[in-house]
Amino acid sequence: MSVIASFTVLDAKFLPDFAADPAGVLATHGRAVSGEYGWSGYVVLAVLDALEDRGISLSDTGHGEPISGLDDDSFSTLLTPEHRRYLPHLDPAGIDAAEFKAIFDEEGLELDEYESGAAGRATVALIRDLIAALTDDEVVVVYIG
C-alpha cells in the first residue's frame, strides 16, 4: 500500500478554524508546496521518528498534539516558526546512507543503501527548507496518508 506525503502552507490565523475543519480549511486557505516529493509518506514518518530520536521533535508544535481529524488512517503535524531552532541540526549530510538504511529497514521499507541515502537526505532537506522559508505567521501542515 502506498502512502503519500503532502506539505501545505497555511496562515497561522486559520489554526483555530483548522482544528475544527482541517480538510476544509486546507482546501480553502492552504497553499500546496510547489515541487514534487517523490518518496513514500512512510519515508517521511521514518525520518520524523529518526529526527525525534536525535532530539529534534518536529511533532512538538506548540499548538498541541499532532493533528487528528483529517481521517483515521493518517498522520499530520505542523512545522512552525518555533522549529527554526532546529535548523542547525537539519543538515542532510549529517546522517549517512547506512544510518538511513537502518532506519528504513526498521520500518520495513525496502530501499537499498543508495536509495536510503537519497530518500533520507531529500526528506531532511525538504523539512529544513520548509521551516527556513516560513514567515512568522505561517505553518506547514505535513499530511501523510
Short mmCIF file of C-alpha atoms in Angstrom, two decimals:
data_model
loop_
_atom_site.label_atom_id
_atom_site.label_comp_id
_atom_site.label_asym_id
_atom_site.label_seq_id
_atom_site.Cartn_x
_atom_site.Cartn_y
_atom_site.Cartn_z
CA MET A 1 0.00 0.00 0.00
CA SER A 2 1.37 3.37 -1.00
CA VAL A 3 1.11 6.32 1.32
CA ILE A 4 1.68 9.85 0.10
CA ALA A 5 3.03 12.88 1.88
CA SER A 6 1.80 16.37 1.21
CA PHE A 7 3.01 19.70 2.53
CA THR A 8 0.66 22.68 2.67
CA VAL A 9 1.42 26.23 3.84
CA LEU A 10 -1.30 27.78 5.95
CA ASP A 11 -1.57 31.23 7.50
CA ALA A 12 -1.45 30.69 11.28
CA LYS A 13 -4.55 32.85 11.75
CA PHE A 14 -6.54 29.90 10.36
CA LEU A 15 -5.33 27.45 13.01
CA PRO A 16 -8.43 27.82 15.23
CA ASP A 17 -10.66 27.05 12.21
CA PHE A 18 -8.26 24.33 11.11
CA ALA A 19 -8.73 22.47 14.39
CA ALA A 20 -12.48 22.28 13.73
CA ASP A 21 -12.35 21.50 9.99
CA PRO A 22 -8.84 20.52 8.85
CA ALA A 23 -9.71 19.35 5.33
CA GLY A 24 -11.99 22.31 4.64
CA VAL A 25 -9.50 24.91 5.85
CA LEU A 26 -6.67 23.34 3.85
CA ALA A 27 -8.81 23.26 0.72
CA THR A 28 -9.91 26.87 1.14
CA HIS A 29 -6.86 28.59 2.62
CA GLY A 30 -3.90 26.25 2.15
CA ARG A 31 -1.19 26.61 -0.46
CA ALA A 32 0.42 23.37 -1.60
CA VAL A 33 4.19 23.48 -1.52
CA SER A 34 5.43 23.63 -5.07
CA GLY A 35 7.74 20.96 -6.32
CA GLU A 36 7.40 17.25 -6.13
CA TYR A 37 8.22 14.95 -3.28
CA GLY A 38 8.84 11.59 -4.93
CA TRP A 39 9.20 9.35 -1.89
CA SER A 40 6.59 7.45 0.07
CA GLY A 41 4.92 9.03 3.06
CA TYR A 42 6.42 6.15 5.06
CA VAL A 43 9.83 7.69 4.39
CA VAL A 44 8.67 10.96 5.96
CA LEU A 45 7.34 9.11 9.01
CA ALA A 46 10.60 7.20 9.41
CA VAL A 47 12.67 10.38 9.08
CA LEU A 48 10.48 12.22 11.60
CA ASP A 49 10.97 9.32 14.03
CA ALA A 50 14.73 9.31 13.41
CA LEU A 51 14.94 13.05 14.00
CA GLU A 52 12.90 12.60 17.19
CA ASP A 53 15.48 10.05 18.37
CA ARG A 54 18.13 12.74 17.79
CA GLY A 55 16.22 15.23 19.97
CA ILE A 56 14.64 17.09 17.06
CA SER A 57 10.95 16.97 17.88
CA LEU A 58 9.01 18.26 14.91
CA SER A 59 5.70 16.98 16.22
CA ASP A 60 6.04 19.32 19.21
CA THR A 61 4.37 22.25 17.52
CA GLY A 62 3.44 24.42 20.43
CA HIS A 63 -0.10 24.04 19.11
CA GLY A 64 -0.92 20.78 20.87
CA GLU A 65 -0.57 17.20 19.77
CA PRO A 66 -0.19 16.06 16.18
CA ILE A 67 -3.29 16.89 14.22
CA SER A 68 -6.17 14.48 14.05
CA GLY A 69 -9.44 14.73 12.23
CA LEU A 70 -8.24 14.62 8.65
CA ASP A 71 -9.06 10.91 8.55
CA ASP A 72 -8.47 7.79 10.65
CA ASP A 73 -5.57 6.33 8.67
CA SER A 74 -3.34 9.37 8.50
CA PHE A 75 -0.75 11.31 10.42
CA SER A 76 -0.42 15.06 10.35
CA THR A 77 1.69 17.57 12.16
CA LEU A 78 2.68 21.22 11.86
CA LEU A 79 6.03 22.73 11.06
CA THR A 80 6.11 26.13 12.71
CA PRO A 81 8.48 29.09 13.04
CA GLU A 82 9.31 27.72 16.52
CA HIS A 83 11.07 24.83 14.76
CA ARG A 84 13.70 27.21 13.37
CA ARG A 85 15.76 26.40 16.46
CA TYR A 86 16.44 23.01 14.85
CA LEU A 87 17.75 24.40 11.54
CA PRO A 88 21.43 24.00 12.50
CA HIS A 89 20.72 20.29 13.18
CA LEU A 90 18.85 19.60 9.93
CA ASP A 91 21.87 19.03 7.74
CA PRO A 92 21.05 16.21 5.29
CA ALA A 93 24.73 15.31 5.08
CA GLY A 94 24.80 14.82 8.86
CA ILE A 95 23.21 11.36 8.58
CA ASP A 96 24.97 8.85 6.38
CA ALA A 97 23.24 6.46 3.98
CA ALA A 98 23.88 3.44 6.21
CA GLU A 99 22.06 5.10 9.10
CA PHE A 100 19.10 5.94 6.86
CA LYS A 101 19.14 2.33 5.61
CA ALA A 102 18.98 1.03 9.19
CA ILE A 103 16.12 3.42 9.98
CA PHE A 104 14.15 2.38 6.90
CA ASP A 105 14.87 -1.34 7.46
CA GLU A 106 13.49 -1.00 10.98
CA GLU A 107 10.29 0.45 9.50
CA GLY A 108 10.06 -2.32 6.90
CA LEU A 109 10.88 -0.09 3.95
CA GLU A 110 12.71 -1.92 1.20
CA LEU A 111 15.30 0.56 -0.01
CA ASP A 112 18.90 -0.21 -0.83
CA GLU A 113 21.63 1.89 0.75
CA TYR A 114 21.82 4.30 -2.20
CA GLU A 115 18.02 4.83 -2.24
CA SER A 116 18.01 5.12 1.55
CA GLY A 117 20.58 7.88 1.46
CA ALA A 118 18.80 9.71 -1.34
CA ALA A 119 15.36 9.41 0.29
CA GLY A 120 16.57 10.36 3.75
CA ARG A 121 18.64 13.31 2.59
CA ALA A 122 15.83 14.60 0.35
CA THR A 123 13.37 14.41 3.23
CA VAL A 124 15.62 16.15 5.75
CA ALA A 125 16.46 18.83 3.16
CA LEU A 126 12.78 19.39 2.38
CA ILE A 127 11.87 19.71 6.06
CA ARG A 128 14.79 22.10 6.63
CA ASP A 129 13.86 24.21 3.61
CA LEU A 130 10.17 24.35 4.55
CA ILE A 131 10.97 25.53 8.07
CA ALA A 132 13.51 28.06 6.82
CA ALA A 133 11.01 29.54 4.34
CA LEU A 134 8.21 30.07 6.86
CA THR A 135 7.26 33.60 7.74
CA ASP A 136 6.38 34.33 11.36
CA ASP A 137 2.67 33.98 10.61
CA GLU A 138 2.76 30.69 8.65
CA VAL A 139 2.81 26.99 9.40
CA VAL A 140 3.27 23.96 7.15
CA VAL A 141 0.79 21.14 7.52
CA VAL A 142 2.55 17.83 6.92
CA TYR A 143 -0.06 15.22 5.97
CA ILE A 144 0.79 11.57 5.49
CA GLY A 145 -1.99 9.30 4.39
#
